[in-house]
Amino acid sequence: LYSINGSGTLSAETINHNCFNYTPVNGFTGKEILFVTVCDNGIPSMCDTVIMVMNVVPRFIFSQVISPNGDGINDNWVCAGLEKYPNNKITIFSRWGDIVYRASGYDNANVVWNGDYNNEKSSKGPVPDGTYFYIIELGNGSKLTGFIVLNR
């Protein structure tokens, strides 16, 4: 048995009651303080309380492969979770460090990378197949980095 005093929900695993799953209130990010009381089913019942402090961050899922060939499947780079950071800035580089794409307010709908150049140089049209690297500034001082494989 357990109880929780916090804004999210806590549930015990059905297989192993020594583990819990925490789900924050939809859209919540920041510090969450949970007071969890855990009791056994014994007679007499024995309980203990634990204070847990968590930094809740959104879950990001970035596609690592795009194939912008017009078939409607993986034509754009998807950054799920980024919409919660509307002040984001994205920079995508080639393996030689050249900027191929730069955008603010990436939202997976209106602002997306489809594998075309969008930079300060006069380069236009599709970038070549290959591996590209990104830096995402979330707008709160945090940065995320990774890579994308583009294959038409």
XYZ file of N, CA, C and O in Angstrom:
608
model
N 0.842 -1.188 0.000
C 0.000 0.000 0.000
C 0.879 1.240 0.000
O 1.946 1.245 0.587
N 0.422 2.305 -0.647
C 1.174 3.550 -0.683
C 0.202 4.703 -0.865
O -0.930 4.534 -1.313
N 0.631 5.875 -0.477
C -0.127 7.093 -0.749
C 0.856 8.152 -1.192
O 2.056 8.049 -0.952
N 0.358 9.186 -1.838
C 1.231 10.221 -2.381
C 0.617 11.591 -2.133
O -0.596 11.753 -2.181
N 1.470 12.548 -1.842
C 1.050 13.942 -1.717
C 1.886 14.718 -2.725
O 3.032 15.028 -2.492
N 1.358 14.982 -3.888
C 2.059 15.681 -4.960
C 1.103 15.891 -6.109
O -0.031 15.437 -6.078
N 1.540 16.583 -7.164
C 0.625 16.890 -8.252
C 0.564 15.789 -9.304
O -0.364 15.745 -10.091
N 1.526 14.882 -9.337
C 1.516 13.791 -10.305
C 0.864 12.561 -9.722
O 0.217 12.606 -8.675
N 1.030 11.447 -10.417
C 0.497 10.184 -9.921
C 1.632 9.174 -9.802
O 2.608 9.219 -10.540
N 1.475 8.285 -8.870
C 2.465 7.254 -8.613
C 1.739 5.923 -8.639
O 0.677 5.781 -8.048
N 2.292 4.954 -9.344
C 1.651 3.645 -9.391
C 2.708 2.571 -9.217
O 3.840 2.719 -9.647
N 2.304 1.485 -8.564
C 3.212 0.364 -8.334
C 3.207 -0.544 -9.555
O 2.193 -0.718 -10.216
N 4.374 -1.104 -9.862
C 4.465 -2.095 -10.926
C 3.631 -3.302 -10.516
O 3.600 -3.685 -9.351
N 2.973 -3.919 -11.456
C 2.141 -5.066 -11.115
C 2.979 -6.312 -10.832
O 2.573 -7.176 -10.086
N 4.160 -6.404 -11.424
C 4.991 -7.586 -11.214
C 5.843 -7.443 -9.961
O 5.972 -8.360 -9.174
N 6.402 -6.282 -9.754
C 7.323 -6.077 -8.644
C 6.917 -4.829 -7.880
O 7.146 -3.730 -8.328
N 6.311 -4.997 -6.742
C 5.807 -3.857 -5.976
C 6.911 -3.051 -5.304
O 6.645 -2.144 -4.534
N 8.172 -3.378 -5.581
C 9.269 -2.568 -5.070
C 9.578 -1.397 -5.990
O 10.403 -0.558 -5.676
N 8.943 -1.329 -7.155
C 9.175 -0.256 -8.125
C 7.904 0.547 -8.321
O 6.806 0.027 -8.214
N 8.080 1.827 -8.612
C 6.960 2.724 -8.839
C 7.158 3.461 -10.143
O 8.285 3.721 -10.557
N 6.073 3.798 -10.795
C 6.092 4.651 -11.979
C 5.509 6.000 -11.589
O 4.417 6.059 -11.010
N 6.212 7.086 -11.914
C 5.729 8.433 -11.635
C 5.304 9.084 -12.941
O 6.026 9.040 -13.925
N 4.134 9.680 -12.962
C 3.636 10.407 -14.121
C 3.287 11.817 -13.679
O 2.400 12.000 -12.826
N 3.975 12.837 -14.220
C 3.658 14.213 -13.829
C 2.331 14.655 -14.422
O 1.837 14.058 -15.379
N 1.761 15.706 -13.853
C 0.563 16.307 -14.420
C 0.913 16.756 -15.836
O 2.028 17.229 -16.090
N -0.002 16.587 -16.768
C 0.259 16.893 -18.172
C 0.873 18.276 -18.360
O 0.313 19.274 -17.922
N 2.043 18.303 -18.978
C 2.712 19.562 -19.277
C 3.578 20.114 -18.165
O 4.253 21.115 -18.354
N 3.598 19.463 -17.004
C 4.382 19.988 -15.880
C 5.864 19.714 -16.092
O 6.260 18.613 -16.445
N 6.675 20.741 -15.886
C 8.120 20.590 -15.809
C 8.588 21.400 -14.617
O 7.977 22.396 -14.251
N 9.661 20.964 -14.006
C 10.199 21.663 -12.844
C 10.420 20.710 -11.689
O 10.438 19.497 -11.850
N 10.584 21.281 -10.498
C 10.854 20.478 -9.310
C 9.556 19.959 -8.714
O 8.612 20.711 -8.504
N 9.512 18.686 -8.459
C 8.357 18.026 -7.840
C 8.827 17.380 -6.548
O 9.840 16.679 -6.533
N 8.136 17.666 -5.460
C 8.455 17.075 -4.157
C 7.319 16.129 -3.800
O 6.168 16.541 -3.711
N 7.662 14.866 -3.640
C 6.668 13.853 -3.314
C 6.894 13.330 -1.906
O 8.021 13.055 -1.515
N 5.823 13.219 -1.169
C 5.840 12.579 0.141
C 5.125 11.255 -0.046
O 3.926 11.213 -0.246
N 5.869 10.168 -0.022
C 5.304 8.855 -0.293
C 5.318 8.038 0.988
O 6.362 7.874 1.622
N 4.148 7.547 1.351
C 4.028 6.664 2.503
C 3.779 5.256 1.986
O 2.839 5.025 1.230
N 4.637 4.342 2.377
C 4.540 2.957 1.936
C 4.234 2.094 3.153
O 4.888 2.209 4.182
N 3.233 1.246 3.012
C 2.820 0.363 4.112
C 2.736 -1.073 3.615
O 2.448 -1.319 2.446
N 2.956 -2.003 4.522
C 2.756 -3.399 4.158
C 1.331 -3.807 4.519
O 0.563 -3.021 5.050
N 0.974 -5.013 4.197
C -0.374 -5.506 4.508
C -0.407 -6.334 5.786
O -1.361 -7.045 6.033
N 0.653 -6.240 6.560
C 0.731 -7.055 7.766
C -0.184 -6.558 8.881
O -0.769 -5.486 8.832
N -0.331 -7.389 9.884
C -1.110 -7.026 11.065
C -0.172 -7.160 12.250
O 0.242 -8.272 12.574
N 0.274 -6.078 12.860
C -0.129 -4.709 12.556
C 0.597 -4.209 11.303
O 1.670 -4.671 10.952
N -0.026 -3.244 10.671
C 0.549 -2.654 9.466
C 1.734 -1.783 9.841
O 1.699 -1.054 10.820
N 2.795 -1.870 9.063
C 3.979 -1.050 9.305
C 4.160 -0.108 8.123
O 4.035 -0.525 6.971
N 4.426 1.166 8.413
C 4.529 2.182 7.370
C 5.804 2.992 7.536
O 6.355 3.093 8.630
N 6.230 3.582 6.449
C 7.346 4.512 6.474
C 7.095 5.551 5.389
O 6.454 5.282 4.382
N 7.595 6.760 5.637
C 7.414 7.850 4.683
C 8.760 8.262 4.110
O 9.746 8.364 4.829
N 8.765 8.494 2.808
C 9.964 8.907 2.092
C 9.651 10.210 1.377
O 8.574 10.374 0.820
N 10.607 11.136 1.412
C 10.469 12.376 0.656
C 11.353 12.250 -0.572
O 12.548 11.989 -0.464
N 10.742 12.404 -1.747
C 11.487 12.325 -3.008
C 11.416 13.686 -3.691
O 10.344 14.250 -3.855
N 12.579 14.188 -4.087
C 12.655 15.429 -4.839
C 13.119 15.077 -6.244
O 14.166 14.462 -6.424
N 12.313 15.442 -7.247
C 12.629 15.106 -8.633
C 12.603 16.359 -9.488
O 11.797 17.254 -9.247
N 13.478 16.397 -10.461
C 13.448 17.441 -11.477
C 12.765 16.840 -12.697
O 13.330 15.991 -13.371
N 11.537 17.253 -12.955
C 10.743 16.686 -14.036
C 11.059 17.438 -15.322
O 10.916 18.650 -15.401
N 11.531 16.705 -16.319
C 11.829 17.275 -17.628
C 11.000 16.528 -18.663
O 10.657 15.359 -18.471
N 10.654 17.197 -19.764
C 9.860 16.500 -20.777
C 10.675 15.417 -21.454
O 11.904 15.480 -21.494
N 9.986 14.473 -21.977
C 10.640 13.394 -22.712
C 10.773 13.837 -24.161
O 9.805 14.233 -24.795
N 11.979 13.766 -24.656
C 12.244 14.118 -26.039
C 12.467 12.843 -26.839
O 13.136 11.924 -26.378
N 11.905 12.814 -28.023
C 12.169 11.723 -28.952
C 12.505 12.366 -30.288
O 11.657 13.026 -30.898
N 13.752 12.211 -30.720
C 14.208 12.784 -31.974
C 14.409 11.670 -32.980
O 15.095 10.687 -32.697
N 13.818 11.834 -34.163
C 14.089 10.847 -35.201
C 15.551 10.989 -35.606
O 16.072 12.081 -35.707
N 16.211 9.877 -35.764
C 17.623 9.902 -36.133
C 17.831 9.649 -37.613
O 18.944 9.759 -38.106
N 16.761 9.319 -38.319
C 16.859 9.084 -39.754
C 15.709 9.815 -40.433
O 14.566 9.727 -39.987
N 16.030 10.553 -41.496
C 14.978 11.102 -42.339
C 15.270 10.696 -43.775
O 16.420 10.494 -44.166
N 14.176 10.540 -44.534
C 14.296 10.171 -45.948
C 13.359 11.073 -46.751
O 12.271 10.659 -47.138
N 13.767 12.305 -46.969
C 12.897 13.272 -47.652
C 12.782 13.009 -49.152
O 13.350 13.717 -49.972
N 12.028 11.971 -49.482
C 11.880 11.584 -50.888
C 10.461 11.804 -51.404
O 10.112 11.356 -52.483
N 9.617 12.472 -50.592
C 8.265 12.806 -51.033
C 7.238 11.718 -50.868
O 6.104 11.868 -51.314
N 7.572 10.603 -50.184
C 6.602 9.525 -50.021
C 5.713 9.707 -48.793
O 4.847 8.892 -48.519
N 5.937 10.803 -48.035
C 5.117 11.072 -46.848
C 5.560 10.324 -45.609
O 4.930 10.421 -44.567
N 6.638 9.563 -45.701
C 7.149 8.806 -44.552
C 8.545 9.327 -44.227
O 9.445 9.268 -45.062
N 8.710 9.854 -43.021
C 10.000 10.385 -42.557
C 10.567 11.467 -43.478
O 11.774 11.594 -43.613
N 9.689 12.256 -44.098
C 10.148 13.320 -44.993
C 10.706 14.519 -44.229
O 11.497 15.276 -44.775
N 10.270 14.707 -42.984
C 10.742 15.810 -42.142
C 11.361 15.255 -40.866
O 10.999 14.177 -40.402
N 12.251 16.047 -40.288
C 12.862 15.675 -39.013
C 11.863 15.965 -37.900
O 11.346 17.081 -37.775
N 11.566 14.968 -37.064
C 10.591 15.098 -35.985
C 11.321 15.166 -34.649
O 12.176 14.327 -34.356
N 10.975 16.175 -33.864
C 11.558 16.388 -32.537
C 10.433 16.421 -31.509
O 10.020 17.493 -31.060
N 9.894 15.264 -31.169
C 8.772 15.185 -30.239
C 9.187 15.684 -28.859
O 10.241 15.322 -28.348
N 8.374 16.531 -28.283
C 8.643 17.119 -26.973
C 9.172 18.532 -27.076
O 9.104 19.306 -26.130
N 9.684 18.906 -28.224
C 10.277 20.225 -28.409
C 9.219 21.325 -28.429
O 9.518 22.478 -28.119
N 7.991 20.978 -28.743
C 6.917 21.971 -28.791
C 6.663 22.623 -27.431
O 6.063 23.687 -27.349
N 7.134 21.997 -26.362
C 6.989 22.578 -25.027
C 8.006 23.685 -24.770
O 7.989 24.318 -23.726
N 8.910 23.885 -25.724
C 9.934 24.920 -25.635
C 9.838 25.822 -26.867
O 10.650 25.718 -27.780
N 8.847 26.701 -26.915
C 8.629 27.510 -28.120
C 9.765 28.482 -28.439
O 9.863 28.953 -29.569
N 10.632 28.780 -27.498
C 11.761 29.689 -27.743
C 13.013 28.942 -28.179
O 14.112 29.478 -28.088
N 12.852 27.719 -28.658
C 13.999 26.908 -29.059
C 14.675 27.470 -30.305
O 14.058 28.195 -31.093
N 15.945 27.108 -30.455
C 16.720 27.438 -31.648
C 17.469 26.181 -32.067
O 18.098 25.531 -31.239
N 17.391 25.859 -33.349
C 18.024 24.656 -33.872
C 19.053 25.043 -34.915
O 18.794 25.881 -35.777
N 20.210 24.405 -34.815
C 21.242 24.545 -35.836
C 21.683 23.144 -36.244
O 21.997 22.318 -35.388
N 21.672 22.887 -37.554
C 22.098 21.591 -38.086
C 23.345 21.817 -38.937
O 23.370 22.725 -39.772
N 24.366 20.988 -38.680
C 25.675 21.120 -39.322
C 25.984 19.897 -40.174
O 25.552 18.791 -39.858
N 26.803 20.118 -41.193
C 27.362 18.990 -41.940
C 28.522 18.416 -41.125
O 28.942 18.994 -40.126
N 29.085 17.342 -41.592
C 30.215 16.739 -40.877
C 31.462 17.611 -40.944
O 32.421 17.393 -40.222
N 31.459 18.599 -41.829
C 32.584 19.530 -41.921
C 32.348 20.799 -41.104
O 33.141 21.712 -41.121
N 31.215 20.866 -40.401
C 30.918 22.018 -39.555
C 30.183 23.143 -40.244
O 29.938 24.185 -39.638
N 29.790 22.947 -41.490
C 29.029 23.968 -42.208
C 27.568 23.922 -41.767
O 26.966 22.834 -41.685
N 26.984 25.097 -41.526
C 25.568 25.157 -41.155
C 24.732 24.909 -42.405
O 24.887 25.585 -43.419
N 23.838 23.909 -42.316
C 22.939 23.629 -43.434
C 21.511 24.076 -43.142
O 20.729 24.305 -44.055
N 21.171 24.198 -41.854
C 19.811 24.591 -41.472
C 19.857 25.310 -40.135
O 20.583 24.904 -39.226
N 19.071 26.358 -40.046
C 18.951 27.095 -38.783
C 17.509 27.584 -38.675
O 16.941 28.071 -39.651
N 16.911 27.419 -37.469
C 15.526 27.856 -37.269
C 15.278 28.173 -35.809
O 15.956 27.660 -34.921
N 14.297 29.010 -35.582
C 13.799 29.314 -34.236
C 12.351 28.864 -34.159
O 11.604 28.953 -35.142
N 11.954 28.369 -32.993
C 10.571 27.943 -32.797
C 10.199 26.681 -33.565
O 9.087 26.538 -34.041
N 11.144 25.735 -33.643
C 10.883 24.458 -34.323
C 9.690 23.790 -33.656
O 9.656 23.628 -32.433
N 8.675 23.409 -34.452
C 7.446 22.886 -33.845
C 6.894 21.619 -34.508
O 5.785 21.197 -34.207
N 7.629 21.026 -35.424
C 7.235 19.785 -36.099
C 6.019 19.930 -37.012
O 5.526 18.938 -37.537
N 5.533 21.140 -37.193
C 4.371 21.353 -38.056
C 4.652 22.449 -39.077
O 4.683 22.187 -40.279
N 4.868 23.647 -38.585
C 5.110 24.783 -39.479
C 6.592 25.068 -39.677
O 6.986 25.580 -40.719
N 7.380 24.778 -38.676
C 8.824 24.975 -38.748
C 9.461 23.593 -38.661
O 9.482 22.985 -37.582
N 9.929 23.072 -39.809
C 10.488 21.726 -39.884
C 11.667 21.713 -40.851
O 11.757 22.544 -41.751
N 12.544 20.733 -40.655
C 13.638 20.536 -41.602
C 13.269 19.375 -42.513
O 13.008 18.265 -42.052
N 13.268 19.643 -43.806
C 12.914 18.630 -44.794
C 14.117 18.159 -45.606
O 13.958 17.562 -46.664
N 15.329 18.449 -45.095
C 16.529 18.020 -45.789
C 17.054 19.011 -46.802
O 17.984 18.706 -47.544
N 16.466 20.209 -46.839
C 16.949 21.258 -47.734
C 17.836 22.229 -46.981
O 17.708 22.393 -45.763
N 18.707 22.894 -47.725
C 19.534 23.951 -47.139
C 18.653 25.106 -46.674
O 17.643 25.429 -47.289
N 19.049 25.711 -45.581
C 18.446 26.939 -45.071
C 19.555 27.582 -44.254
O 19.646 27.397 -43.053
N 20.430 28.324 -44.911
C 21.582 28.876 -44.220
C 21.923 30.260 -44.748
O 21.233 30.787 -45.612
N 22.983 30.825 -44.206
C 23.389 32.166 -44.590
C 24.046 32.191 -45.969
O 24.107 33.219 -46.617
N 24.560 31.056 -46.420
C 25.210 30.988 -47.724
C 24.151 30.926 -48.822
O 22.967 30.831 -48.563
N 24.596 30.937 -50.024
C 23.670 30.919 -51.154
C 23.236 29.506 -51.531
O 22.575 29.322 -52.548
N 23.602 28.511 -50.724
C 23.233 27.127 -51.028
C 21.717 26.978 -51.021
O 21.039 27.466 -50.125
N 21.195 26.308 -52.011
C 19.755 26.068 -52.132
C 19.535 24.603 -52.451
O 20.430 23.904 -52.899
N 18.313 24.148 -52.240
C 17.952 22.795 -52.622
C 18.326 21.758 -51.580
O 18.662 22.083 -50.437
N 18.275 20.489 -51.969
C 18.505 19.407 -51.008
C 19.978 19.271 -50.615
O 20.866 19.466 -51.432
N 20.186 18.928 -49.342
C 21.541 18.620 -48.874
C 21.860 17.194 -49.324
O 20.955 16.394 -49.564
N 23.140 16.858 -49.477
C 23.490 15.487 -49.884
C 23.170 14.473 -48.781
O 23.100 14.816 -47.602
N 22.990 13.232 -49.173
C 22.835 12.150 -48.197
C 24.038 12.144 -47.272
O 25.156 12.455 -47.694
N 23.813 11.787 -46.018
C 24.920 11.716 -45.080
C 24.459 11.907 -43.651
O 23.267 11.913 -43.345
N 25.420 12.079 -42.766
C 25.160 12.284 -41.345
C 25.308 13.763 -41.030
O 26.277 14.395 -41.437
N 24.344 14.288 -40.292
C 24.329 15.692 -39.893
C 24.219 15.750 -38.374
O 23.721 14.823 -37.733
N 24.687 16.837 -37.825
C 24.724 17.007 -36.371
C 23.902 18.222 -35.998
O 23.856 19.198 -36.745
N 23.239 18.153 -34.825
C 22.394 19.270 -34.416
C 22.743 19.745 -33.014
O 23.231 18.987 -32.179
N 22.459 21.021 -32.810
C 22.477 21.631 -31.484
C 21.119 22.286 -31.306
O 20.682 23.066 -32.159
N 20.436 21.933 -30.245
C 19.149 22.539 -29.929
C 19.313 23.329 -28.640
O 19.697 22.778 -27.612
N 19.032 24.610 -28.715
C 18.990 25.462 -27.528
C 17.523 25.564 -27.138
O 16.698 26.017 -27.933
N 17.197 25.128 -25.927
C 15.803 25.063 -25.514
C 15.214 26.424 -25.156
O 14.002 26.566 -25.047
N 16.059 27.417 -24.960
C 15.566 28.734 -24.581
C 15.567 28.958 -23.085
O 15.156 30.003 -22.596
N 16.021 27.951 -22.337
C 16.104 28.071 -20.870
C 17.537 27.856 -20.388
O 17.759 27.599 -19.216
N 18.493 27.943 -21.317
C 19.899 27.714 -20.974
C 20.370 26.295 -21.218
O 21.559 26.020 -21.173
N 19.450 25.372 -21.481
C 19.810 23.973 -21.740
C 20.037 23.751 -23.229
O 19.395 24.382 -24.064
N 20.945 22.809 -23.533
C 21.227 22.443 -24.915
C 21.155 20.930 -25.073
O 21.507 20.189 -24.164
N 20.719 20.510 -26.240
C 20.695 19.096 -26.603
C 21.485 18.937 -27.888
O 21.448 19.813 -28.759
N 22.203 17.843 -28.017
C 22.982 17.592 -29.224
C 22.752 16.167 -29.695
O 22.345 15.300 -28.910
N 23.009 15.929 -30.957
C 22.872 14.592 -31.496
C 23.136 14.583 -32.979
O 23.716 15.522 -33.520
N 22.685 13.517 -33.653
C 22.938 13.386 -35.082
C 21.685 12.905 -35.803
O 20.769 12.353 -35.206
N 21.681 13.135 -37.108
C 20.590 12.730 -37.992
C 21.249 12.109 -39.221
O 22.183 12.655 -39.779
N 20.735 10.970 -39.654
C 21.187 10.366 -40.895
C 20.124 10.679 -41.951
O 18.947 10.384 -41.765
N 20.560 11.298 -43.037
C 19.665 11.647 -44.124
C 19.972 10.734 -45.300
O 21.111 10.625 -45.742
N 18.919 10.041 -45.772
C 19.076 9.107 -46.893
C 17.825 9.225 -47.756
O 16.744 8.874 -47.329
N 18.012 9.751 -48.933
C 16.861 9.910 -49.844
C 16.569 8.581 -50.448
O 16.030 8.078 -51.164
